[in-house]
Amino acid sequence: MRVGSGRAAQGKASGTGALGNAGNEQWEAESPVGGRWLVRGKDGRLTAYARNREGLLRWTEERPGGPRWQGPDFIPVPDLTHLGIAQGADSYVHFFGRRSVDKGEGLPAVDIVHAIQYQTGRPVTSWRSLGNPHKDAERAARIGPPAGAVTPAGAVNVFVRNAGGGMMLRREGKSAKWEAWTDLKGSLAQDTMAVSVAESGRIELLVPGSGQAMRWTQPEADGAFEKVQNIPVEIAPGGVAALETAPGRNTFYWTDPTTGGIVAQRLGTPVIPLGGTPAEGPITVLRAVLDGYDCTILAHRDLDGHVMLAACGTENEGGGLWWSPTGERTAATPALALDVHGRVVLAMIGADGRLYVARQNREPGLAMDPAERV
């Protein structure tokens, strides 16, 4: 399967092989956003999100399919240390943040906050505190960043590593009332995790630990979470990704700490090496139809920050895939999405803090046009 750029990188990203080297705009992205930070709204327009020290940045397509974009819009959210995103089947975009407020003396006040964007390009709701699973300030200050999932029915689930290395859950129950924090148990959990929502509505959570990955599943949609058998694998710090590749079955992707390459695994199958030499951070994965075939698209940045792209038949990683450089560099995890026409879109935050977007062209396979600065 052909993967690569339709022509050599050019325009504003050319010459240096990097995504820009300026940086004097009023609002510049400084930090990546966890989760899928490039999403498509109900009206067909794509929106990209990033963060700086003062709040949230947002770029939105002017019309479905592009190529012109609006933004960045700046949404002030002070004191965030981390920010994640999850989108529901209703296209609402949910934001989950870890907020740490300096009190001047002693430990900061740390809590989890949540907000929603209901429509593309529209305002974000006020940020609501979901509290902290710990009451005392010392333990409260040691919680990890949140990850969220939204079921097809619209129920919101928020996962956080607690001070002891276990996992905590707070979710929105019936009548939009938030339930209390629930201890899911576990130990020695890393801060990064993979959360997957199946078409059936069941959520699966995979969290790297010490020499193993911990898993929680639901026997039914919106049911109680059950801790199931751990997977005896080593996952390098930085992230793990999950993708539903068959009804009710996820494929997990991560970096192997021994080889430094990307691997894939489905439960009950051997680990499949995929090559690549990714930098710290999760691999980005997406299902798409290429030349009439159900395919999985993967993107990551290598140790030098170059964005690499590959594709394979879904659940046919063993058939081989080839990593192709896109010609761009970034310090943050790239994002993938499908536009309203079904074309693959690759988004990156450049060294100048601006958004760059590459879109699939009409050539066979996964041929991408050069990235353009928004």
C-alpha atoms as one frame of an Amber mdcrd trajectory, in Angstrom:
protein
   0.000   0.000   0.000   1.451   3.346  -0.992   2.068   5.763   1.852   3.738
   9.145   1.609   3.572  12.684   0.361   2.135  13.565  -2.998   5.070  15.926
  -3.638   7.995  17.320  -1.715   7.186  19.566   1.229   7.058  23.187   0.201
   5.681  26.575   1.160   5.868  27.808   4.710   7.154  24.529   6.073   9.981
  24.161   3.546  13.659  24.844   3.840  14.181  23.833   7.474  12.311  20.509
   7.352  10.451  21.720  10.440   7.032  23.181  11.073   8.036  26.807  11.198
  10.621  28.663  13.244   8.862  31.917  14.054   6.854  32.358  17.221   5.652
  35.895  17.854   1.900  35.419  17.447  -0.384  36.412  20.289  -1.604  32.910
  21.028   0.819  30.052  20.515   0.366  26.406  21.482   2.857  25.185  24.061
   1.548  21.811  25.192  -0.246  18.912  23.522  -3.765  17.941  24.500  -4.432
  14.338  25.492  -6.843  12.210  23.512  -8.037  12.855  19.952  -7.357  16.558
  19.590  -8.571  16.717  15.960 -12.313  15.987  15.789 -15.189  16.339  13.321
 -18.383  18.008  14.437 -21.984  17.279  13.532 -21.826  19.933  10.796 -18.863
  18.154   9.157 -16.213  20.702  10.093 -12.941  19.681  11.726 -11.661  21.354
  14.886  -8.150  21.131  16.338  -7.267  21.888  19.951  -4.039  22.685  21.787
  -3.053  24.338  25.060  -0.769  27.020  26.352  -0.080  28.160  29.903  -3.148
  30.391  29.943  -5.794  28.093  28.494  -7.196  26.357  25.428  -6.560  27.141
  21.753  -9.007  26.148  19.014  -8.830  26.144  15.203 -11.949  25.371  13.122
 -12.481  24.708   9.423 -14.381  27.553   7.774 -16.463  25.011   5.848 -16.624
  21.199   5.785 -13.653  19.743   3.915 -11.537  22.909   4.169  -9.109  24.069
   3.063  -9.432  27.358   4.972  -9.473  27.505   8.782 -10.463  30.035  11.419
  -8.501  30.713  14.574  -6.923  30.211  16.854  -9.670  31.140  19.275  -8.408
  31.492  22.825 -10.432  30.129  25.746  -8.895  31.146  29.090  -8.536  28.277
  31.573  -5.966  29.233  34.207  -3.922  26.853  36.377  -4.258  23.711  34.240
  -1.350  21.255  34.315  -2.957  18.768  31.889  -5.907  18.776  29.500  -7.591
  15.867  27.707 -10.404  15.571  25.165 -13.095  13.002  24.399 -15.932  13.225
  21.881 -19.301  11.530  22.188 -21.499  10.006  19.495 -23.571  13.217  19.670
 -20.414  15.098  18.540 -20.183  17.024  21.825 -16.538  17.629  22.771 -15.697
  17.088  26.441 -12.643  18.598  28.121 -11.033  17.094  31.226  -8.374  19.071
  33.054  -6.114  18.722  36.070  -6.081  22.081  37.852  -3.434  23.069  40.392
  -3.958  26.395  42.157  -1.029  27.849  44.099  -2.152  28.987  47.539   1.039
  30.892  48.284   2.028  28.730  51.227   1.889  24.977  51.515   0.641  22.587
  48.892  -1.442  23.680  45.882  -5.160  22.910  45.676  -5.570  20.232  42.996
  -8.857  19.157  41.422 -10.285  17.752  38.187 -12.382  20.052  36.003 -14.775
  19.366  33.126 -16.350  21.470  30.365 -18.264  20.825  27.135 -18.427  22.309
  23.650 -21.828  21.419  22.206 -21.426  22.741  18.664 -18.524  23.353  16.297
 -17.011  26.784  16.813 -19.419  27.680  19.610 -18.527  28.710  23.180 -17.374
  26.229  25.787 -19.455  25.833  28.944 -18.183  26.965  32.321 -15.594  24.667
  33.887 -17.115  22.507  36.595 -14.986  21.013  39.355 -15.292  17.255  39.787
 -13.267  17.442  42.978 -10.426  15.136  43.948 -10.572  11.489  45.082  -8.390
  12.401  48.097  -9.400  14.640  50.964  -5.977  15.527  52.397  -3.902  18.029
  50.433  -0.712  15.962  50.364  -2.302  12.985  48.621  -4.586  15.188  46.540
  -1.549  16.942  45.033  -0.185  13.608  43.740  -3.063  12.546  41.485  -2.351
  12.054  37.787  -3.874  13.669  34.701  -7.434  12.664  33.789  -8.606  10.673
  30.769 -12.233  10.625  29.694 -14.673   8.529  27.706 -18.220   9.262  26.563
 -20.629   6.403  25.864 -23.056   6.425  22.899 -25.781   7.258  25.415 -23.837
  10.371  26.438 -22.640   9.192  29.866 -19.289  10.741  30.815 -16.574   8.678
  32.536 -13.399  10.218  34.006 -10.376   8.126  35.034  -7.514   9.354  37.242
  -4.467   7.715  38.826  -4.616   8.217  42.570  -1.739   8.948  44.957  -1.198
   5.246  45.642  -0.910   4.246  41.990  -4.418   2.817  41.665  -7.191   3.977
  39.347 -10.192   6.080  40.306 -13.417   6.635  38.359 -16.016   9.332  38.530
 -18.913   9.178  36.099 -22.088  10.922  35.187 -25.070   8.792  36.152 -28.748
   9.064  35.369 -30.351  12.502  35.132 -26.884  14.007  34.516 -25.959  13.621
  38.210 -22.343  12.839  38.971 -21.680   9.778  41.097 -19.029   9.715  43.823
 -15.446   8.695  43.103 -15.075   4.912  42.799 -11.841   3.060  43.585 -11.076
   0.661  40.717  -8.002  -0.683  42.576  -4.742  -1.490  40.792  -1.179  -0.496
  41.677   1.901   1.244  40.250  -0.110   2.735  37.399   1.566   5.099  34.956
  -0.021   8.454  34.208  -0.876   7.541  30.609  -3.691   5.168  29.709  -5.777
   4.000  26.759  -9.563   4.339  26.951 -11.710   2.808  24.204 -15.482   3.005
  23.741 -16.902   0.208  21.576 -19.858   0.691  19.256 -21.816  -1.347  21.797
 -21.110   1.315  24.420 -18.787  -0.843  26.543 -15.635   0.881  27.778 -12.238
  -0.790  28.083  -9.391   0.780  30.044  -5.749  -0.282  29.668  -3.173   1.217
  32.046   0.569   0.438  31.924   1.997  -0.682  35.252   5.225  -2.294  36.427
   6.004  -5.162  34.045   2.357  -5.524  33.121  -0.642  -3.669  31.779  -3.798
  -3.523  33.890  -7.232  -3.826  32.294 -10.761  -2.910  33.299 -13.859  -3.746
  31.242 -17.633  -3.531  31.487 -19.817  -6.626  31.009 -22.434  -4.335  29.479
 -22.790  -0.713  28.449 -22.907   1.664  31.439 -22.305  -1.294  33.768 -19.865
  -1.551  36.659 -16.182  -1.822  35.798 -14.425  -5.104  36.476 -10.684  -5.501
  36.828  -9.710  -8.412  34.584  -6.475 -10.326  34.092  -3.370  -8.225  33.547
  -1.377  -8.472  30.319   2.274  -9.409  31.012   3.907  -6.829  28.727   6.362
  -3.981  29.167   5.184  -0.623  27.837   7.572   2.296  27.508   6.561   5.465
  29.362   4.727   7.992  27.273   1.544   6.332  26.165  -0.493   3.527  24.731
  -3.263   3.741  22.116  -6.361   1.623  21.574  -8.507   1.166  18.474 -11.624
  -0.969  18.013 -10.618  -3.062  14.986 -13.549  -5.525  15.085 -16.871  -5.459
  16.964 -15.999  -5.559  20.662 -12.270  -6.186  20.013  -9.501  -3.646  20.518
  -5.999  -3.572  19.149  -3.470  -1.871  21.432  -0.382  -0.051  20.180   2.630
   1.004  22.248   6.410   1.380  22.226   8.441  -1.614  23.345  11.088  -0.415
  25.861  13.570  -3.114  24.813  13.575  -2.678  21.031  12.369   0.925  20.911
   9.929  -0.022  18.152   6.142   0.072  17.950   4.171  -3.101  18.602   0.518
  -4.100  18.301  -1.439  -6.687  20.247  -4.941  -8.068  20.503  -5.921 -10.176
  23.471  -4.950 -13.799  23.023  -2.504 -13.097  20.186   1.272 -12.604  20.123
   2.786  -9.145  20.114   3.328  -7.941  16.515   6.393  -5.711  15.849   5.611
  -2.769  13.571   9.016  -1.083  13.367   9.464   2.645  13.768  11.488   4.451
  16.433   9.006   6.765  18.124   9.805   9.549  20.538   8.017   9.612  23.867
   4.266   9.931  23.428   1.402   7.771  22.202   1.008   6.459  18.688  -1.967
   7.962  16.870  -4.289   5.450  15.178  -7.324   5.750  12.895  -9.467   3.430
  10.777 -10.145   4.546   7.212 -11.116   3.135   3.831  -8.220   3.290   1.357
  -8.761   2.125  -2.222 -11.849   0.264  -1.047 -10.101  -1.584   1.815 -10.631
  -1.270   5.565  -7.271   0.027   6.791  -5.585   1.244   9.950  -3.545   4.451
   9.724  -0.741   5.045  12.228   1.261   8.199  12.899   4.024   9.052  15.338
   7.018  11.344  15.642  10.459   9.765  15.588  13.365  10.525  17.924  14.243
  13.619  15.871  10.649  14.855  15.830   9.917  13.885  12.225   6.306  12.836
  11.653   6.063   9.283  10.295   2.997   7.731   8.670   2.038   4.136   7.829
  -1.011   2.102   6.842  -1.996  -1.574   6.817  -5.081  -3.675   6.419  -7.071
  -3.591   9.649  -5.972  -6.510  11.863  -3.412  -7.448   9.206  -0.357  -5.823
  10.742   1.496  -9.096  10.224   1.266  -8.530   6.484   3.752  -5.702   6.856
   3.653  -1.930   6.829   6.184   0.717   5.860   6.823   3.962   7.683   7.096
   6.992   5.440   8.292  10.467   6.531   5.824  13.244   5.834   8.524  15.945
   5.675   7.440  17.746   8.842   8.656  17.875  12.439   6.813  18.506  15.684
   7.414  18.367  19.416   3.897  17.061  20.120   1.940  13.944  19.223   0.320
  14.358  15.774  -3.418  13.873  15.282  -5.438  11.999  12.647  -9.067  12.352
  11.570 -11.329  11.897   8.547 -12.820  14.989   6.975 -16.371  15.215   5.679
 -15.273  13.672   2.356 -13.587  10.688   4.026 -10.066  11.968   3.379  -7.361
  11.379   5.974  -6.228  14.596   7.677  -2.976  14.834   9.637  -2.554  17.732
  12.085   0.598  18.862  13.864   1.672  21.672  16.181   4.785  23.325  14.795
   7.849  24.667  16.574   6.290  28.128  16.175   3.215  27.066  18.177   0.952
  27.162  15.130  -1.246  24.495  13.586  -0.161  22.681  10.404  -2.481  20.424
   8.424  -1.815  17.862   5.674  -4.692  16.313   3.745  -4.926  13.124   1.674
  -4.893  13.809  -2.051  -6.410  11.911  -4.977  -3.426   9.659  -5.645  -3.755
   5.938  -4.821  -3.040   4.696  -1.328  -2.315   7.145   1.454  -0.692   9.988
  -0.478  -0.696  13.234   1.499  -0.286  16.792   0.320   2.388  18.834   2.139
   1.387  20.330   5.454   0.220  23.943   5.330   0.271  26.402   8.177  -3.195
  27.437   9.298
